[in-house]
PDB file of C-alpha atoms in Angstrom:
ATOM      1  CA  MET A1254     -29.169 294.198 -97.704  1.00 42.00           C
ATOM      2  CA  THR A1255     -27.298 297.249 -98.980  1.00 48.00           C
ATOM      3  CA  SER A1256     -27.737 297.929-102.676  1.00 51.00           C
ATOM      4  CA  PRO A1257     -24.532 297.320-104.680  1.00 49.00           C
ATOM      5  CA  LEU A1258     -25.155 300.717-106.268  1.00 52.00           C
ATOM      6  CA  HIS A1259     -25.163 302.527-102.928  1.00 55.00           C
ATOM      7  CA  ALA A1260     -22.715 305.400-102.605  1.00 63.00           C
ATOM      8  CA  GLN A1261     -22.175 307.944 -99.861  1.00 65.00           C
ATOM      9  CA  HIS A1262     -21.902 310.969-102.096  1.00 67.00           C
ATOM     10  CA  TYR A1263     -24.832 310.952-104.493  1.00 68.00           C
ATOM     11  CA  ALA A1264     -25.778 314.327-105.896  1.00 69.00           C
ATOM     12  CA  ASP A1265     -28.971 314.538-103.806  1.00 71.00           C
ATOM     13  CA  CYS A1266     -27.971 317.941-102.402  1.00 74.00           C
ATOM     14  CA  ALA A1267     -26.310 319.248-105.558  1.00 84.00           C
ATOM     15  CA  ALA A1268     -27.575 322.436-107.143  1.00 87.00           C
ATOM     16  CA  SER A1269     -27.869 323.000-110.874  1.00 90.00           C
ATOM     17  CA  LEU A1270     -27.861 326.586-112.059  1.00 92.00           C
ATOM     18  CA  ARG A1271     -26.674 329.166-114.538  1.00 95.00           C
ATOM     19  CA  ALA A1272     -23.733 330.903-112.879  1.00 97.00           C
ATOM     20  CA  VAL A1273     -22.492 334.378-113.743  1.00 97.00           C
ATOM     21  CA  VAL A1274     -18.812 334.716-114.631  1.00 98.00           C
ATOM     22  CA  THR A1275     -17.272 337.353-112.351  1.00 98.00           C
ATOM     23  CA  ALA A1276     -13.574 336.947-113.278  1.00 97.00           C
ATOM     24  CA  SER A1277     -11.404 335.071-115.765  1.00 97.00           C
ATOM     25  CA  ASP A1278      -7.626 335.400-115.502  1.00 97.00           C
ATOM     26  CA  LEU A1279      -4.725 333.838-117.370  1.00 98.00           C
ATOM     27  CA  ILE A1280      -2.393 332.557-114.607  1.00 98.00           C
ATOM     28  CA  ALA A1281       0.046 330.390-116.601  1.00 97.00           C
ATOM     29  CA  GLU A1282       0.541 329.212-120.162  1.00 97.00           C
ATOM     30  CA  LYS A1283      -2.969 328.390-121.470  1.00 97.00           C
ATOM     31  CA  THR A1284      -4.107 328.087-117.838  1.00 98.00           C
ATOM     32  CA  TYR A1285      -7.068 330.109-116.574  1.00 98.00           C
ATOM     33  CA  ARG A1286      -8.633 330.820-113.192  1.00 98.00           C
ATOM     34  CA  LEU A1287     -12.390 331.266-113.564  1.00 98.00           C
ATOM     35  CA  ARG A1288     -14.580 332.767-110.835  1.00 98.00           C
ATOM     36  CA  LEU A1289     -18.318 332.086-110.775  1.00 98.00           C
ATOM     37  CA  HIS A1290     -21.150 333.499-108.679  1.00 98.00           C
ATOM     38  CA  ALA A1291     -22.800 330.300-107.448  1.00 97.00           C
ATOM     39  CA  PRO A1292     -23.771 330.723-103.771  1.00 97.00           C
ATOM     40  CA  GLU A1293     -25.881 327.536-103.644  1.00 96.00           C
ATOM     41  CA  ILE A1294     -22.745 325.512-104.430  1.00 97.00           C
ATOM     42  CA  ALA A1295     -20.027 327.646-102.832  1.00 97.00           C
ATOM     43  CA  CYS A1296     -21.622 327.427 -99.377  1.00 96.00           C
ATOM     44  CA  GLN A1297     -21.732 323.604 -99.444  1.00 95.00           C
ATOM     45  CA  ILE A1298     -18.525 322.497-101.097  1.00 96.00           C
ATOM     46  CA  VAL A1299     -15.527 320.971 -99.286  1.00 96.00           C
ATOM     47  CA  PRO A1300     -11.915 320.407-100.451  1.00 98.00           C
ATOM     48  CA  GLY A1301     -11.686 317.549-102.937  1.00 97.00           C
ATOM     49  CA  GLN A1302     -15.198 317.879-104.310  1.00 97.00           C
ATOM     50  CA  PHE A1303     -15.815 319.041-107.866  1.00 97.00           C
ATOM     51  CA  VAL A1304     -18.382 320.654-110.117  1.00 97.00           C
ATOM     52  CA  MET A1305     -19.527 319.890-113.640  1.00 95.00           C
ATOM     53  CA  ILE A1306     -19.661 322.815-116.024  1.00 95.00           C
ATOM     54  CA  ARG A1307     -21.258 323.190-119.437  1.00 92.00           C
ATOM     55  CA  LEU A1308     -21.218 326.081-121.865  1.00 89.00           C
ATOM     56  CA  ASP A1309     -24.474 328.019-121.800  1.00 79.00           C
ATOM     57  CA  GLY A1310     -26.304 327.895-125.112  1.00 76.00           C
ATOM     58  CA  PHE A1311     -24.081 325.236-126.740  1.00 74.00           C
ATOM     59  CA  ASN A1312     -24.768 321.565-127.403  1.00 72.00           C
ATOM     60  CA  ASP A1313     -21.283 320.852-128.740  1.00 73.00           C
ATOM     61  CA  PRO A1314     -19.696 319.465-126.675  1.00 78.00           C
ATOM     62  CA  LEU A1315     -22.852 317.900-125.318  1.00 76.00           C
ATOM     63  CA  ILE A1316     -21.507 316.620-122.009  1.00 84.00           C
ATOM     64  CA  GLY A1317     -20.075 318.725-119.208  1.00 86.00           C
ATOM     65  CA  ARG A1318     -16.545 318.859-117.857  1.00 93.00           C
ATOM     66  CA  ALA A1319     -15.547 317.965-114.295  1.00 95.00           C
ATOM     67  CA  LEU A1320     -13.372 320.574-112.576  1.00 97.00           C
ATOM     68  CA  ALA A1321     -12.086 320.513-109.005  1.00 97.00           C
ATOM     69  CA  VAL A1322     -12.996 323.528-106.925  1.00 97.00           C
ATOM     70  CA  TYR A1323      -9.880 325.622-106.424  1.00 98.00           C
ATOM     71  CA  ARG A1324     -11.173 328.153-103.909  1.00 97.00           C
ATOM     72  CA  VAL A1325     -14.368 329.616-102.487  1.00 97.00           C
ATOM     73  CA  VAL A1326     -14.709 333.348-102.014  1.00 95.00           C
ATOM     74  CA  ALA A1327     -16.665 335.008 -99.194  1.00 89.00           C
ATOM     75  CA  ASN A1328     -17.431 338.608 -98.335  1.00 86.00           C
ATOM     76  CA  GLY A1329     -16.240 339.080 -94.760  1.00 81.00           C
ATOM     77  CA  ASP A1330     -18.012 336.749 -92.327  1.00 83.00           C
ATOM     78  CA  GLN A1331     -20.783 335.956 -94.787  1.00 89.00           C
ATOM     79  CA  PRO A1332     -21.137 332.467 -96.327  1.00 91.00           C
ATOM     80  CA  PRO A1333     -19.165 332.147 -99.580  1.00 95.00           C
ATOM     81  CA  GLU A1334     -21.056 333.117-102.708  1.00 97.00           C
ATOM     82  CA  GLU A1335     -18.389 332.553-105.366  1.00 98.00           C
ATOM     83  CA  LEU A1336     -16.110 329.709-106.315  1.00 98.00           C
ATOM     84  CA  GLU A1337     -13.066 329.384-108.546  1.00 98.00           C
ATOM     85  CA  VAL A1338     -11.887 326.638-110.854  1.00 98.00           C
ATOM     86  CA  VAL A1339      -8.582 326.389-112.712  1.00 98.00           C
ATOM     87  CA  TYR A1340      -8.236 324.688-116.087  1.00 97.00           C
ATOM     88  CA  ILE A1341      -5.995 324.381-119.135  1.00 96.00           C
ATOM     89  CA  ALA A1342      -7.513 325.528-122.431  1.00 96.00           C
ATOM     90  CA  LYS A1343      -6.966 322.388-124.442  1.00 92.00           C
ATOM     91  CA  GLY A1344     -10.147 320.706-125.693  1.00 90.00           C
ATOM     92  CA  LYS A1345     -13.240 322.127-127.364  1.00 90.00           C
ATOM     93  CA  LEU A1346     -15.059 323.103-124.169  1.00 92.00           C
ATOM     94  CA  THR A1347     -12.102 324.620-122.332  1.00 94.00           C
ATOM     95  CA  THR A1348     -10.883 326.485-125.427  1.00 94.00           C
ATOM     96  CA  ARG A1349     -14.284 328.118-125.746  1.00 93.00           C
ATOM     97  CA  LEU A1350     -14.418 328.702-122.002  1.00 94.00           C
ATOM     98  CA  ALA A1351     -11.167 330.674-122.209  1.00 95.00           C
ATOM     99  CA  ARG A1352     -12.936 333.195-124.454  1.00 95.00           C
ATOM    100  CA  ILE A1353     -15.839 333.764-122.083  1.00 94.00           C
ATOM    101  CA  GLN A1354     -16.535 337.308-120.923  1.00 96.00           C
ATOM    102  CA  ILE A1355     -17.350 338.676-117.474  1.00 97.00           C
ATOM    103  CA  GLY A1356     -21.131 338.810-117.058  1.00 97.00           C
ATOM    104  CA  GLN A1357     -21.821 335.789-119.245  1.00 96.00           C
ATOM    105  CA  HIS A1358     -23.374 332.627-117.846  1.00 96.00           C
ATOM    106  CA  ILE A1359     -22.313 329.004-117.806  1.00 95.00           C
ATOM    107  CA  GLY A1360     -24.177 325.926-116.632  1.00 95.00           C
ATOM    108  CA  ILE A1361     -22.850 324.363-113.437  1.00 96.00           C
ATOM    109  CA  TRP A1362     -23.951 321.602-111.089  1.00 94.00           C
ATOM    110  CA  GLY A1363     -22.476 320.481-107.796  1.00 94.00           C
ATOM    111  CA  PRO A1364     -20.991 319.966-105.282  1.00 95.00           C
ATOM    112  CA  LEU A1365     -20.195 316.438-106.428  1.00 95.00           C
ATOM    113  CA  GLY A1366     -18.110 313.534-105.125  1.00 95.00           C
ATOM    114  CA  ASN A1367     -16.420 313.164-101.769  1.00 95.00           C
ATOM    115  CA  GLY A1368     -13.751 315.266-100.115  1.00 96.00           C
ATOM    116  CA  PHE A1369     -10.284 314.663 -98.712  1.00 97.00           C
ATOM    117  CA  PRO A1370     -10.188 313.244 -95.165  1.00 96.00           C
ATOM    118  CA  THR A1371      -9.311 315.567 -92.318  1.00 97.00           C
ATOM    119  CA  VAL A1372      -6.668 313.648 -90.376  1.00 96.00           C
ATOM    120  CA  GLU A1373      -4.317 315.274 -87.897  1.00 97.00           C
ATOM    121  CA  CYS A1374      -0.656 315.189 -88.893  1.00 97.00           C
ATOM    122  CA  GLU A1375       2.504 317.182 -88.488  1.00 98.00           C
ATOM    123  CA  HIS A1376       3.137 317.529 -92.216  1.00 98.00           C
ATOM    124  CA  LEU A1377       0.654 317.319 -95.079  1.00 98.00           C
ATOM    125  CA  ILE A1378       2.386 316.872 -98.452  1.00 98.00           C
ATOM    126  CA  MET A1379       0.171 317.614-101.451  1.00 98.00           C
ATOM    127  CA  ALA A1380       1.766 316.001-104.504  1.00 98.00           C
ATOM    128  CA  ALA A1381       0.512 317.379-107.812  1.00 98.00           C
ATOM    129  CA  GLY A1382       1.399 317.037-111.456  1.00 97.00           C
ATOM    130  CA  GLY A1383       0.144 319.007-114.444  1.00 94.00           C
ATOM    131  CA  ILE A1384      -3.178 320.608-113.496  1.00 95.00           C
ATOM    132  CA  GLY A1385      -3.487 318.362-110.416  1.00 97.00           C
ATOM    133  CA  GLN A1386      -2.732 321.186-107.978  1.00 98.00           C
ATOM    134  CA  THR A1387      -6.265 322.566-108.326  1.00 97.00           C
ATOM    135  CA  PRO A1388      -7.923 320.842-105.323  1.00 97.00           C
ATOM    136  CA  PHE A1389      -5.030 321.616-102.998  1.00 98.00           C
ATOM    137  CA  LEU A1390      -5.330 325.352-102.366  1.00 98.00           C
ATOM    138  CA  ALA A1391      -8.566 324.869-100.421  1.00 98.00           C
ATOM    139  CA  LEU A1392      -7.238 321.728 -98.723  1.00 98.00           C
ATOM    140  CA  GLY A1393      -3.984 323.343 -97.628  1.00 98.00           C
ATOM    141  CA  SER A1394      -5.779 326.429 -96.345  1.00 98.00           C
ATOM    142  CA  GLU A1395      -8.119 324.227 -94.320  1.00 98.00           C
ATOM    143  CA  ALA A1396      -5.293 322.031 -92.989  1.00 98.00           C
ATOM    144  CA  LEU A1397      -3.434 325.100 -91.705  1.00 98.00           C
ATOM    145  CA  GLY A1398      -6.582 326.518 -90.089  1.00 97.00           C
ATOM    146  CA  ARG A1399      -6.837 329.507 -92.416  1.00 96.00           C
ATOM    147  CA  GLU A1400     -10.200 328.436 -93.800  1.00 95.00           C
ATOM    148  CA  SER A1401     -13.080 326.237 -92.645  1.00 95.00           C
ATOM    149  CA  PHE A1402     -15.674 324.272 -94.564  1.00 96.00           C
ATOM    150  CA  PRO A1403     -19.104 322.925 -93.590  1.00 94.00           C
ATOM    151  CA  GLY A1404     -19.118 319.869 -91.337  1.00 93.00           C
ATOM    152  CA  ARG A1405     -15.313 319.590 -91.169  1.00 96.00           C
ATOM    153  CA  THR A1406     -12.549 320.429 -88.736  1.00 94.00           C
ATOM    154  CA  SER A1407      -9.694 322.727 -89.710  1.00 96.00           C
ATOM    155  CA  GLY A1408      -6.179 323.325 -88.472  1.00 98.00           C
ATOM    156  CA  TYR A1409      -5.248 319.634 -88.447  1.00 98.00           C
ATOM    157  CA  ALA A1410      -1.724 319.998 -89.874  1.00 98.00           C
ATOM    158  CA  ALA A1411       1.219 321.899 -88.455  1.00 97.00           C
ATOM    159  CA  ARG A1412       2.723 322.303 -91.915  1.00 98.00           C
ATOM    160  CA  ALA A1413       1.496 321.912 -95.507  1.00 98.00           C
ATOM    161  CA  THR A1414       3.670 321.601 -98.607  1.00 98.00           C
ATOM    162  CA  LEU A1415       2.670 321.673-102.266  1.00 98.00           C
ATOM    163  CA  LEU A1416       5.016 319.341-104.149  1.00 98.00           C
ATOM    164  CA  TYR A1417       4.185 320.439-107.683  1.00 98.00           C
ATOM    165  CA  GLY A1418       5.625 319.209-110.950  1.00 98.00           C
ATOM    166  CA  VAL A1419       5.148 320.577-114.467  1.00 97.00           C
ATOM    167  CA  ARG A1420       7.007 320.212-117.742  1.00 97.00           C
ATOM    168  CA  SER A1421       8.340 323.784-117.722  1.00 97.00           C
ATOM    169  CA  ALA A1422       8.173 326.941-115.604  1.00 98.00           C
ATOM    170  CA  SER A1423       5.636 328.575-117.927  1.00 97.00           C
ATOM    171  CA  LEU A1424       3.029 325.981-116.892  1.00 97.00           C
ATOM    172  CA  ALA A1425       3.293 326.483-113.119  1.00 98.00           C
ATOM    173  CA  ALA A1426      -0.075 327.954-112.109  1.00 97.00           C
ATOM    174  CA  GLY A1427      -1.238 329.602-108.896  1.00 97.00           C
ATOM    175  CA  LEU A1428       2.068 329.717-107.016  1.00 98.00           C
ATOM    176  CA  ASP A1429       1.272 333.119-105.509  1.00 97.00           C
ATOM    177  CA  ASP A1430      -2.091 331.831-104.251  1.00 98.00           C
ATOM    178  CA  PHE A1431      -0.461 328.914-102.437  1.00 98.00           C
ATOM    179  CA  ALA A1432       2.297 331.067-100.963  1.00 98.00           C
ATOM    180  CA  ALA A1433      -0.253 333.605 -99.703  1.00 98.00           C
ATOM    181  CA  ALA A1434      -2.089 330.778 -97.917  1.00 97.00           C
ATOM    182  CA  GLY A1435       1.075 329.873 -95.993  1.00 98.00           C
ATOM    183  CA  ILE A1436       1.659 326.676 -97.962  1.00 98.00           C
ATOM    184  CA  ASP A1437       5.293 325.748 -98.601  1.00 98.00           C
ATOM    185  CA  LEU A1438       6.283 325.223-102.243  1.00 98.00           C
ATOM    186  CA  ASP A1439       8.531 322.422-103.475  1.00 98.00           C
ATOM    187  CA  LEU A1440       8.657 322.720-107.262  1.00 98.00           C
ATOM    188  CA  CYS A1441       9.828 320.298-109.947  1.00 97.00           C
ATOM    189  CA  THR A1442      10.161 320.707-113.698  1.00 97.00           C
ATOM    190  CA  ASP A1443      11.108 318.261-116.417  1.00 96.00           C
ATOM    191  CA  ASP A1444      13.505 320.748-117.998  1.00 96.00           C
ATOM    192  CA  GLY A1445      14.946 322.269-114.810  1.00 96.00           C
ATOM    193  CA  SER A1446      13.571 325.743-115.568  1.00 97.00           C
ATOM    194  CA  LEU A1447      11.965 325.990-112.103  1.00 97.00           C
ATOM    195  CA  GLY A1448      12.822 324.306-108.825  1.00 97.00           C
ATOM    196  CA  THR A1449      14.361 320.839-108.960  1.00 96.00           C
ATOM    197  CA  GLN A1450      14.810 318.997-112.243  1.00 97.00           C
ATOM    198  CA  ALA A1451      13.000 315.843-111.189  1.00 97.00           C
ATOM    199  CA  LEU A1452       9.748 313.937-111.387  1.00 98.00           C
ATOM    200  CA  VAL A1453       7.315 314.348-108.503  1.00 98.00           C
ATOM    201  CA  PRO A1454       7.523 310.701-107.296  1.00 98.00           C
ATOM    202  CA  ASP A1455      11.317 310.840-107.221  1.00 98.00           C
ATOM    203  CA  ARG A1456      11.321 314.123-105.340  1.00 98.00           C
ATOM    204  CA  LEU A1457       8.733 312.742-102.910  1.00 98.00           C
ATOM    205  CA  ALA A1458      10.925 309.696-102.255  1.00 98.00           C
ATOM    206  CA  THR A1459      13.766 312.049-101.317  1.00 97.00           C
ATOM    207  CA  LEU A1460      11.547 314.024 -98.936  1.00 97.00           C
ATOM    208  CA  LEU A1461      10.194 310.895 -97.251  1.00 97.00           C
ATOM    209  CA  ALA A1462      13.700 309.481 -96.831  1.00 96.00           C
ATOM    210  CA  ALA A1463      15.045 312.634 -95.148  1.00 95.00           C
ATOM    211  CA  PRO A1464      16.234 312.080 -91.570  1.00 93.00           C
ATOM    212  CA  ASP A1465      14.295 315.131 -90.368  1.00 91.00           C
ATOM    213  CA  ARG A1466      10.985 313.966 -91.855  1.00 93.00           C
ATOM    214  CA  ALA A1467       8.065 314.642 -89.542  1.00 92.00           C
ATOM    215  CA  ALA A1468       7.009 311.569 -87.594  1.00 90.00           C
ATOM    216  CA  SER A1469       3.416 312.109 -88.649  1.00 96.00           C
ATOM    217  CA  THR A1470       3.374 312.736 -92.404  1.00 98.00           C
ATOM    218  CA  ARG A1471       0.474 312.252 -94.793  1.00 98.00           C
ATOM    219  CA  VAL A1472       0.417 312.536 -98.582  1.00 98.00           C
ATOM    220  CA  VAL A1473      -2.434 313.476-100.888  1.00 98.00           C
ATOM    221  CA  CYS A1474      -1.988 313.298-104.631  1.00 98.00           C
ATOM    222  CA  CYS A1475      -3.653 314.402-107.860  1.00 98.00           C
ATOM    223  CA  GLY A1476      -2.350 314.372-111.419  1.00 97.00           C
ATOM    224  CA  PRO A1477      -1.657 311.976-114.290  1.00 96.00           C
ATOM    225  CA  GLU A1478      -2.474 308.371-113.417  1.00 96.00           C
ATOM    226  CA  ILE A1479       1.058 307.058-113.883  1.00 97.00           C
ATOM    227  CA  MET A1480       2.341 309.747-111.511  1.00 98.00           C
ATOM    228  CA  MET A1481      -0.284 308.888-108.900  1.00 98.00           C
ATOM    229  CA  GLN A1482       0.582 305.204-109.162  1.00 98.00           C
ATOM    230  CA  ARG A1483       4.272 305.949-108.588  1.00 98.00           C
ATOM    231  CA  VAL A1484       3.450 308.268-105.674  1.00 98.00           C
ATOM    232  CA  ALA A1485       1.313 305.515-104.139  1.00 98.00           C
ATOM    233  CA  GLU A1486       4.208 303.069-104.485  1.00 98.00           C
ATOM    234  CA  VAL A1487       6.660 305.522-102.908  1.00 98.00           C
ATOM    235  CA  CYS A1488       4.324 306.099 -99.972  1.00 98.00           C
ATOM    236  CA  ALA A1489       3.706 302.371 -99.486  1.00 98.00           C
ATOM    237  CA  ALA A1490       7.454 301.723 -99.403  1.00 97.00           C
ATOM    238  CA  ALA A1491       7.942 304.503 -96.840  1.00 97.00           C
ATOM    239  CA  GLY A1492       4.962 303.465 -94.704  1.00 96.00           C
ATOM    240  CA  VAL A1493       3.262 306.830 -95.218  1.00 97.00           C
ATOM    241  CA  PRO A1494      -0.542 307.076 -95.657  1.00 97.00           C
ATOM    242  CA  CYS A1495      -1.546 308.318 -99.110  1.00 98.00           C
ATOM    243  CA  THR A1496      -4.848 309.498-100.543  1.00 98.00           C
ATOM    244  CA  VAL A1497      -5.390 310.115-104.257  1.00 98.00           C
ATOM    245  CA  SER A1498      -7.928 312.113-106.223  1.00 98.00           C
ATOM    246  CA  LEU A1499      -8.534 310.343-109.518  1.00 96.00           C
ATOM    247  CA  GLU A1500      -8.912 312.368-112.710  1.00 89.00           C
ATOM    248  CA  THR A1501     -11.015 309.758-114.508  1.00 89.00           C
ATOM    249  CA  PRO A1502     -12.974 311.326-117.406  1.00 87.00           C
ATOM    250  CA  MET A1503     -16.647 311.770-116.546  1.00 88.00           C
ATOM    251  CA  ALA A1504     -19.810 312.296-118.557  1.00 86.00           C
ATOM    252  CA  CYS A1505     -22.663 312.852-116.086  1.00 88.00           C
ATOM    253  CA  GLY A1506     -20.929 313.428-112.743  1.00 87.00           C
ATOM    254  CA  ILE A1507     -23.858 311.949-110.786  1.00 86.00           C
ATOM    255  CA  GLY A1508     -23.355 308.181-111.043  1.00 87.00           C
ATOM    256  CA  ILE A1509     -25.770 307.375-113.852  1.00 88.00           C
ATOM    257  CA  CYS A1510     -23.606 306.663-116.884  1.00 89.00           C
ATOM    258  CA  PHE A1511     -20.860 304.458-115.352  1.00 89.00           C
ATOM    259  CA  SER A1512     -18.257 305.979-117.693  1.00 90.00           C
ATOM    260  CA  CYS A1513     -15.828 306.899-114.895  1.00 92.00           C
ATOM    261  CA  VAL A1514     -15.355 303.577-113.130  1.00 94.00           C
ATOM    262  CA  ALA A1515     -12.068 302.650-111.471  1.00 94.00           C
ATOM    263  CA  LYS A1516     -10.887 299.351-109.986  1.00 95.00           C
ATOM    264  CA  VAL A1517     -10.887 299.611-106.190  1.00 96.00           C
ATOM    265  CA  ARG A1518      -9.935 296.828-103.780  1.00 95.00           C
ATOM    266  CA  GLN A1519     -12.537 295.795-101.208  1.00 91.00           C
ATOM    267  CA  ALA A1520     -12.151 294.695 -97.587  1.00 89.00           C
ATOM    268  CA  ASP A1521     -12.131 291.022 -98.651  1.00 90.00           C
ATOM    269  CA  GLY A1522      -9.155 291.614-100.949  1.00 88.00           C
ATOM    270  CA  GLU A1523     -11.151 291.397-104.168  1.00 94.00           C
ATOM    271  CA  TRP A1524     -11.648 294.411-106.405  1.00 95.00           C
ATOM    272  CA  ASP A1525     -14.788 295.980-107.785  1.00 94.00           C
ATOM    273  CA  TYR A1526     -15.566 298.862-110.099  1.00 94.00           C
ATOM    274  CA  LYS A1527     -16.344 302.126-108.284  1.00 94.00           C
ATOM    275  CA  ARG A1528     -17.709 305.265-109.891  1.00 94.00           C
ATOM    276  CA  THR A1529     -15.211 308.085-109.475  1.00 93.00           C
ATOM    277  CA  CYS A1530     -17.981 310.684-109.440  1.00 91.00           C
ATOM    278  CA  VAL A1531     -19.940 309.308-106.468  1.00 91.00           C
ATOM    279  CA  GLU A1532     -17.676 306.850-104.607  1.00 93.00           C
ATOM    280  CA  GLY A1533     -14.695 309.118-105.316  1.00 94.00           C
ATOM    281  CA  PRO A1534     -12.888 311.008-106.691  1.00 96.00           C
ATOM    282  CA  VAL A1535     -10.878 310.650-103.458  1.00 97.00           C
ATOM    283  CA  PHE A1536      -9.714 307.118-102.578  1.00 97.00           C
ATOM    284  CA  ASP A1537      -7.153 305.543-100.281  1.00 97.00           C
ATOM    285  CA  ALA A1538      -4.201 304.990-102.621  1.00 97.00           C
ATOM    286  CA  ALA A1539      -3.631 301.487-101.254  1.00 96.00           C
ATOM    287  CA  SER A1540      -7.117 300.437-102.393  1.00 96.00           C
ATOM    288  CA  VAL A1541      -6.752 301.508-106.031  1.00 97.00           C
ATOM    289  CA  VAL A1542      -5.905 298.782-108.540  1.00 96.00           C
ATOM    290  CA  TRP A1543      -3.711 300.722-110.944  1.00 94.00           C
TER     291      TRP A1543
END
């Protein structure tokens, strides 16, 4: 009998190390892109997985912070040795992290969680709100065949679009990175200062209702929970497959503390609690009990 605590993505192969900071750049209002030298993690990670980071030498805050991997960086044909994360300096840990200097160390462990599925389609729409765009640079690059990751296929989408919503233009982070990867940009702002003045779910509904919509379209989503719920509803109404990456707060990241559980529907129609850090963070949107 399978243990009820079994999960496919335990941290058995995760590395825990002190990583050297090699770059830290402000890329939007209070939004930073941090690069770390962590070859043991960078060579294993796949789009959708995350790492836990903790400030070196501090015990306040005591627990780490989960951050999606934004990009891995390789030197030529060599395996990647660095990875990047993107975050907003808001809480105690991230505010201190924004002041870190090149050459300093931080604690990091990973890769953790599962990754996005690699399913062939004509059009991959990556719907993001707030800081939810962070897992999609690697995913879009892989989908378009510009980058490959261990144990996965690449080049499974003819087109990839980042549908990205923020409150105002000053908060839009990483647009140049996505454009350079060949990913189309469809931007929304609450105040109309950039792109369309609309909410991401409403804009997505318009795209999915367009007469020229690709016959094979898939949606992946990450952002505030209410946005993901609305995106899931829009996709269900349009008959379009949708996968979400939950941003449930985590403490350990390795399935021990059960602080990150989410309600997920099972094959028999009943729901059960699943740990976002080991059974997720990526779930079929139709299975999530919002």
